[in-house]
Amino acid sequence: RSEDVVHVVMTDHAIPRRPPDGDPLAPLRERLGPRYRGEVQPYYPATLPDTAEVRLTIALAQVTDDSNTAAGALRLREAIERMNSPPVKALVELARAYGRLSQHSEAARWFAAAIERRPADSGPRVAFGRWLLASGDAHAAVEQLRSARHIEPASPRIAADLGTALVMAKNPAEAAIVLQDAVRRHPDLAVAHNGLGLAYQGTGRVAQAISAFREAIRVQPDYSEAWVNLGIALAGSGHRPEARAAFERALHHDPRSAGAHHNYGLLLMESGDRNRAEEHFRTAFELDPSSDASRVSLAFLLLAKDRHAEAVALLETVIQRTPDFAQARLYLGVALAAQGKTAAARAHLHRAASSEDPAVRRAAEQHLRQTR
């Protein structure tokens, strides 16, 4: 195995007197160093002419790999506005850059500008749809991806994106139809099999969901997200040892997967391994600071250990960002009641008692009766 490209095997034709230690063909784990953040400079030639095309290219280099996005977005916008007819790719990359900077109105504006420039091109609509889906607006993503599929109806990749968006928009039945078409057109498209598994799961066809996730993994064995989804499906159907193995495979392929850490934490918590579960929940929201579900799960563990002050701090962070998170309100009410802060506890429990989740509602009502 070569150490710099770990999936490649090379042959050394030297004949050593003694064999090397260990197994030279054993798989090696890829070493991931810190990502470069800073100015992206021309390498060769180091000095380039000061033309509109060069300025645009250098500005694009700042944002394309998220190396220098904040400064690069300003430069890219300036370069675009100085051109009579900037390429659509530049408009899309500027929109993506603003999206990474959480400037959502600017991102939407530049995606729309790219679509307006080339309305018969599916590419900007697909990029806009993917960004909307990642931003949590599944219904708007469906609208853009439907338009893209109308432009390019034979594309299995667009069908896979639309199907995934339909799943997220709580329309798993239509999603299954779209994704079945995608895998029929391209049987080796792992993302389509993964999306189909989610669609089957949404319609209660758990066995078919598991088969679809396994097919995604067969096509792409290092597909961490599919391993996570397989683990969730297996855990939900009572196959805990297999689910545990699936989550471990997900983390092997992507140790930075917040979803893998969170769901493995849930499985460990249900299995009674609270200390390891705590580690995985903490890792999940360290990797993804927006992972409020991991904070709430960790707070539940802390309450079980009578670590009420730590639980309160976590839950207040969640509620500040998501005031309608009913389960966070429930646990915060319980934690405050344990600290003797009855009035504040009841206020949160009342909010939890209006939840649409019947289990949260019943628990909140029970704690209200106990907290006087």
Coordinates of C-alpha atoms in Angstrom, one line a residue:
R1 CA 0.0 0.0 0.0
S2 CA 1.2 3.5 -0.8
E3 CA 1.0 5.8 2.2
D4 CA 0.0 8.9 0.3
V5 CA -2.8 7.2 -1.8
V6 CA -4.0 4.6 0.6
H7 CA -6.3 2.7 -1.8
V8 CA -3.5 2.0 -4.2
V9 CA -1.2 -1.0 -4.2
M10 CA 2.3 -0.7 -5.7
T11 CA 4.9 -3.3 -6.5
D12 CA 8.5 -2.9 -5.2
H13 CA 10.7 -5.1 -7.4
A14 CA 13.7 -5.0 -5.0
I15 CA 14.4 -8.5 -3.4
P16 CA 15.0 -7.9 0.3
R17 CA 17.1 -10.2 2.4
R18 CA 14.4 -10.2 5.1
P19 CA 10.6 -9.5 4.6
P20 CA 9.3 -6.2 6.0
D21 CA 7.5 -6.2 9.4
G22 CA 3.7 -6.5 9.2
D23 CA 1.5 -7.0 6.3
P24 CA 2.4 -4.6 3.5
L25 CA -1.0 -5.1 1.8
A26 CA -3.0 -4.4 4.9
P27 CA -5.5 -1.5 4.4
L28 CA -4.3 1.9 5.7
R29 CA -6.5 4.6 7.1
E30 CA -6.4 7.9 5.3
R31 CA -4.7 10.6 7.3
L32 CA -6.7 13.8 7.2
G33 CA -4.8 16.9 8.2
P34 CA -6.3 20.3 8.9
R35 CA -7.9 22.0 6.0
Y36 CA -6.1 25.0 4.6
R37 CA -7.8 28.4 5.4
G38 CA -6.4 31.5 3.9
E39 CA -5.5 33.3 0.6
V40 CA -5.3 31.1 -2.5
Q41 CA -2.3 32.3 -4.5
P42 CA -1.4 31.6 -8.1
Y43 CA 1.3 28.9 -8.2
Y44 CA 2.6 29.0 -11.8
P45 CA 3.1 31.5 -13.1
A46 CA 3.2 33.4 -9.9
T47 CA 2.4 36.7 -11.7
L48 CA -0.7 36.9 -14.0
P49 CA -2.0 39.7 -16.1
D50 CA -4.6 41.9 -14.6
T51 CA -7.6 41.0 -16.7
A52 CA -11.3 40.5 -15.9
E53 CA -11.0 36.8 -16.5
V54 CA -7.9 36.4 -14.3
R55 CA -9.6 38.4 -11.5
L56 CA -12.6 36.3 -11.7
T57 CA -10.6 33.0 -11.7
I58 CA -8.6 34.1 -8.6
A59 CA -11.7 35.2 -6.8
L60 CA -13.4 31.8 -7.7
A61 CA -10.4 30.0 -6.2
Q62 CA -11.0 31.7 -2.9
V63 CA -14.5 30.3 -2.4
T64 CA -14.7 27.1 -4.5
D65 CA -13.1 24.9 -1.8
D66 CA -14.2 27.2 1.1
S67 CA -10.6 28.3 1.8
N68 CA -11.1 32.0 2.0
T69 CA -14.8 32.4 1.7
A70 CA -15.5 35.7 3.6
A71 CA -12.9 37.7 1.7
G72 CA -13.4 35.8 -1.4
A73 CA -17.1 36.4 -1.7
L74 CA -16.5 40.2 -1.7
R75 CA -13.9 39.8 -4.4
L76 CA -16.0 37.4 -6.5
R77 CA -19.0 39.7 -6.4
E78 CA -16.8 42.7 -7.4
A79 CA -15.4 40.7 -10.3
I80 CA -18.8 39.6 -11.4
E81 CA -20.3 43.1 -11.3
R82 CA -17.4 44.4 -13.4
M83 CA -18.1 41.9 -16.2
N84 CA -20.8 42.4 -18.9
S85 CA -21.6 38.7 -19.1
P86 CA -20.1 36.7 -16.2
P87 CA -20.3 33.0 -16.5
V88 CA -23.2 31.2 -14.8
K89 CA -20.8 29.1 -12.8
A90 CA -19.5 32.3 -11.1
L91 CA -23.0 33.3 -10.1
V92 CA -23.7 29.8 -8.7
E93 CA -20.4 29.8 -6.7
L94 CA -21.1 33.2 -5.3
A95 CA -24.5 32.0 -4.2
R96 CA -22.9 29.0 -2.5
A97 CA -20.4 31.2 -0.8
Y98 CA -23.1 33.4 0.6
G99 CA -24.9 30.3 1.8
R100 CA -21.8 29.1 3.7
L101 CA -21.6 32.5 5.3
S102 CA -25.3 32.2 6.4
Q103 CA -26.3 35.2 4.3
H104 CA -29.4 33.4 3.0
S105 CA -31.1 36.3 1.2
E106 CA -27.9 37.0 -0.8
A107 CA -27.5 33.3 -1.6
A108 CA -31.1 33.1 -2.9
R109 CA -30.6 36.3 -4.9
W110 CA -27.5 35.0 -6.7
F111 CA -29.0 31.5 -7.4
A112 CA -32.0 33.3 -8.9
A113 CA -29.7 35.4 -11.0
A114 CA -28.0 32.3 -12.3
I115 CA -31.3 30.7 -13.2
E116 CA -32.5 33.9 -14.9
R117 CA -29.3 34.0 -17.0
R118 CA -29.8 30.4 -18.2
P119 CA -33.4 29.3 -17.6
A120 CA -33.1 26.2 -19.9
D121 CA -30.1 24.9 -17.9
S122 CA -30.9 22.4 -15.1
G123 CA -27.6 23.0 -13.3
P124 CA -28.4 26.2 -11.4
R125 CA -31.8 24.9 -10.4
V126 CA -30.2 21.7 -9.1
A127 CA -27.6 23.7 -7.1
F128 CA -30.3 26.0 -5.7
G129 CA -32.4 23.0 -4.8
R130 CA -29.5 21.2 -3.0
W131 CA -28.7 24.4 -1.1
L132 CA -32.4 24.9 -0.1
L133 CA -32.5 21.3 1.1
A134 CA -29.4 21.6 3.2
S135 CA -30.8 24.9 4.6
G136 CA -33.9 23.0 5.8
D137 CA -36.4 24.3 3.2
A138 CA -37.4 21.0 1.7
H139 CA -40.6 22.3 0.0
A140 CA -38.8 25.1 -1.9
A141 CA -36.1 22.5 -2.8
V142 CA -38.8 20.2 -4.3
E143 CA -40.0 23.1 -6.4
Q144 CA -36.6 23.9 -7.9
L145 CA -35.7 20.2 -8.4
R146 CA -39.1 19.5 -10.1
S147 CA -38.2 22.3 -12.6
A148 CA -34.8 20.8 -13.1
R149 CA -36.2 17.4 -13.8
H150 CA -38.7 18.9 -16.3
I151 CA -35.7 20.3 -18.2
E152 CA -33.7 17.1 -18.0
P153 CA -36.2 14.2 -17.4
A154 CA -33.8 11.4 -18.2
S155 CA -31.2 12.4 -15.5
P156 CA -31.1 9.8 -12.7
R157 CA -29.0 12.2 -10.5
I158 CA -31.7 14.9 -10.7
A159 CA -34.3 12.2 -9.9
A160 CA -32.3 11.1 -6.9
D161 CA -32.1 14.7 -5.6
L162 CA -35.8 15.3 -6.1
G163 CA -36.6 12.0 -4.4
T164 CA -34.5 12.9 -1.4
A165 CA -36.1 16.3 -1.2
L166 CA -39.6 14.7 -1.3
V167 CA -38.6 12.5 1.6
M168 CA -37.6 15.5 3.6
A169 CA -40.8 17.3 2.6
K170 CA -42.8 14.4 4.1
N171 CA -43.9 12.9 0.8
P172 CA -42.3 9.5 0.9
A173 CA -44.9 7.8 -1.4
E174 CA -44.1 10.1 -4.4
A175 CA -40.4 10.0 -3.4
A176 CA -40.4 6.2 -3.7
I177 CA -41.8 6.4 -7.3
V178 CA -39.2 9.0 -8.3
L179 CA -36.3 7.1 -6.8
Q180 CA -37.4 3.8 -8.3
D181 CA -37.1 5.5 -11.6
A182 CA -33.6 6.8 -10.7
V183 CA -32.3 3.3 -9.8
R184 CA -33.9 1.8 -12.9
R185 CA -32.0 4.3 -15.1
H186 CA -28.8 4.0 -13.1
P187 CA -28.5 0.9 -10.9
D188 CA -25.1 1.9 -9.5
L189 CA -26.2 5.3 -8.2
A190 CA -25.6 4.8 -4.5
V191 CA -27.3 8.1 -3.5
A192 CA -30.5 7.0 -5.2
H193 CA -30.6 3.6 -3.3
N194 CA -30.0 5.5 -0.1
G195 CA -32.9 7.9 -0.8
L196 CA -35.1 5.0 -1.8
G197 CA -34.4 3.4 1.6
L198 CA -35.5 6.6 3.3
A199 CA -38.7 6.7 1.2
Y200 CA -39.5 3.1 2.1
Q201 CA -38.8 3.8 5.8
G202 CA -41.2 6.8 5.6
T203 CA -44.0 4.5 4.2
G204 CA -43.3 1.8 6.9
R205 CA -41.6 -0.7 4.6
V206 CA -38.7 -1.4 6.9
A207 CA -37.5 -4.6 5.3
Q208 CA -37.4 -2.9 1.9
A209 CA -35.6 0.1 3.4
I210 CA -32.9 -2.1 4.9
S211 CA -32.4 -3.8 1.5
A212 CA -32.1 -0.4 -0.2
F213 CA -29.5 0.8 2.3
R214 CA -27.6 -2.4 1.8
E215 CA -27.7 -1.9 -1.9
A216 CA -26.3 1.6 -1.6
I217 CA -23.4 0.2 0.5
R218 CA -22.8 -2.6 -2.0
V219 CA -22.4 0.0 -4.7
Q220 CA -20.3 2.3 -2.5
P221 CA -18.9 0.5 0.6
D222 CA -17.5 3.7 2.2
Y223 CA -20.9 5.5 2.0
S224 CA -21.1 6.6 5.7
E225 CA -24.5 8.1 5.5
A226 CA -26.0 4.8 4.1
W227 CA -24.3 2.9 7.0
V228 CA -26.0 5.4 9.5
N229 CA -29.4 4.9 7.9
L230 CA -28.9 1.2 7.9
G231 CA -28.1 1.3 11.6
I232 CA -31.2 3.4 12.3
A233 CA -33.4 0.9 10.4
L234 CA -31.8 -2.1 12.1
A235 CA -32.1 -0.6 15.6
G236 CA -35.7 0.3 15.0
S237 CA -36.5 -3.3 14.0
G238 CA -34.8 -4.7 17.1
H239 CA -31.5 -5.9 15.5
R240 CA -29.3 -4.0 17.9
P241 CA -26.0 -6.0 17.4
E242 CA -26.2 -5.4 13.6
A243 CA -27.1 -1.8 14.2
R244 CA -24.1 -1.3 16.4
A245 CA -21.9 -2.8 13.7
A246 CA -23.4 -0.5 11.1
F247 CA -22.7 2.6 13.2
E248 CA -19.2 1.5 13.8
R249 CA -18.7 1.1 10.1
A250 CA -20.1 4.5 9.5
L251 CA -17.6 6.0 11.9
H252 CA -14.8 4.0 10.4
H253 CA -15.4 5.5 7.0
D254 CA -16.2 9.0 8.4
P255 CA -15.1 9.7 12.0
R256 CA -16.4 13.3 11.6
S257 CA -20.0 12.2 10.9
A258 CA -22.2 14.0 13.5
G259 CA -25.2 11.8 12.5
A260 CA -23.2 8.6 13.1
H261 CA -22.1 9.8 16.6
H262 CA -25.6 10.9 17.5
N263 CA -27.4 7.7 16.5
Y264 CA -24.7 5.5 18.0
G265 CA -25.1 7.5 21.2
L266 CA -28.8 6.7 21.2
L267 CA -28.2 3.0 20.7
L268 CA -25.6 3.0 23.5
M269 CA -28.0 4.9 25.8
E270 CA -30.7 2.4 25.2
S271 CA -28.3 -0.4 25.9
G272 CA -27.3 1.1 29.2
D273 CA -23.8 2.3 28.3
R274 CA -24.4 5.8 29.4
N275 CA -20.8 6.9 29.6
R276 CA -19.9 6.0 26.0
A277 CA -23.3 7.5 24.9
E278 CA -22.3 10.8 26.6
E279 CA -19.0 10.8 24.7
H280 CA -20.7 10.3 21.3
F281 CA -23.4 13.0 22.0
R282 CA -20.7 15.5 22.9
T283 CA -18.7 14.7 19.8
A284 CA -21.8 15.1 17.7
F285 CA -22.5 18.7 18.6
E286 CA -18.8 19.6 18.6
L287 CA -18.7 18.4 15.0
D288 CA -22.0 20.0 14.2
P289 CA -22.8 23.0 16.5
S290 CA -26.4 23.0 15.2
S291 CA -27.1 19.5 16.4
D292 CA -29.6 20.3 19.1
A293 CA -31.0 16.8 19.2
S294 CA -27.6 15.6 20.5
R295 CA -27.7 18.3 23.2
V296 CA -31.2 17.3 24.3
S297 CA -30.2 13.6 24.4
L298 CA -27.1 14.5 26.4
A299 CA -29.2 16.5 28.8
F300 CA -31.5 13.5 29.4
L301 CA -28.4 11.5 30.4
L302 CA -27.2 14.3 32.7
L303 CA -30.6 14.4 34.4
A304 CA -30.4 10.7 35.1
K305 CA -27.0 11.4 36.8
D306 CA -28.4 14.3 38.8
R307 CA -26.2 16.8 37.0
H308 CA -28.9 19.3 36.8
A309 CA -26.9 22.5 36.3
E310 CA -25.1 21.0 33.2
A311 CA -28.4 19.9 31.8
V312 CA -30.0 23.3 32.3
A313 CA -27.0 25.0 30.5
L314 CA -27.4 22.7 27.5
L315 CA -31.2 23.0 27.3
E316 CA -31.2 26.8 27.5
T317 CA -28.8 26.9 24.6
V318 CA -31.2 24.8 22.6
I319 CA -34.3 26.8 23.5
Q320 CA -32.6 30.1 22.7
R321 CA -32.1 28.8 19.2
T322 CA -35.2 26.7 18.8
P323 CA -38.0 28.0 21.2
D324 CA -40.5 25.4 20.0
F325 CA -38.3 22.3 20.8
A326 CA -40.9 20.7 23.1
Q327 CA -38.7 17.9 24.4
A328 CA -36.0 20.5 25.4
R329 CA -38.8 22.4 27.2
L330 CA -39.8 19.2 29.0
Y331 CA -36.3 18.3 30.2
L332 CA -35.6 21.9 31.2
G333 CA -38.7 22.0 33.3
V334 CA -37.7 18.7 35.0
A335 CA -34.1 20.0 35.6
L336 CA -35.4 23.4 37.1
A337 CA -37.9 21.6 39.3
A338 CA -35.1 19.4 40.7
Q339 CA -33.2 22.7 41.5
G340 CA -36.3 24.0 43.3
K341 CA -37.1 26.7 40.7
T342 CA -40.7 25.8 40.6
A343 CA -42.2 28.8 38.8
A344 CA -39.6 28.6 35.9
A345 CA -40.1 24.9 35.7
R346 CA -43.8 25.1 35.4
A347 CA -43.5 27.7 32.6
H348 CA -41.5 25.3 30.5
L349 CA -43.6 22.4 31.3
H350 CA -46.7 24.3 30.2
R351 CA -45.1 24.9 26.9
A352 CA -44.1 21.2 26.6
A353 CA -47.7 20.2 27.4
S354 CA -49.0 21.9 24.2
S355 CA -46.7 19.7 22.1
E356 CA -48.0 17.8 19.1
D357 CA -46.0 14.8 20.3
P358 CA -48.3 12.8 22.6
A359 CA -45.5 11.2 24.6
V360 CA -44.0 14.7 25.4
R361 CA -47.4 16.1 26.2
R362 CA -48.3 13.2 28.6
A363 CA -44.9 13.5 30.4
A364 CA -45.2 17.3 30.7
E365 CA -48.7 17.0 32.2
Q366 CA -47.5 14.4 34.7
H367 CA -44.6 16.6 35.8
L368 CA -47.0 19.6 36.1
R369 CA -49.2 17.6 38.5
Q370 CA -46.1 16.7 40.6
T371 CA -44.6 20.3 40.5
R372 CA -46.5 22.6 42.8

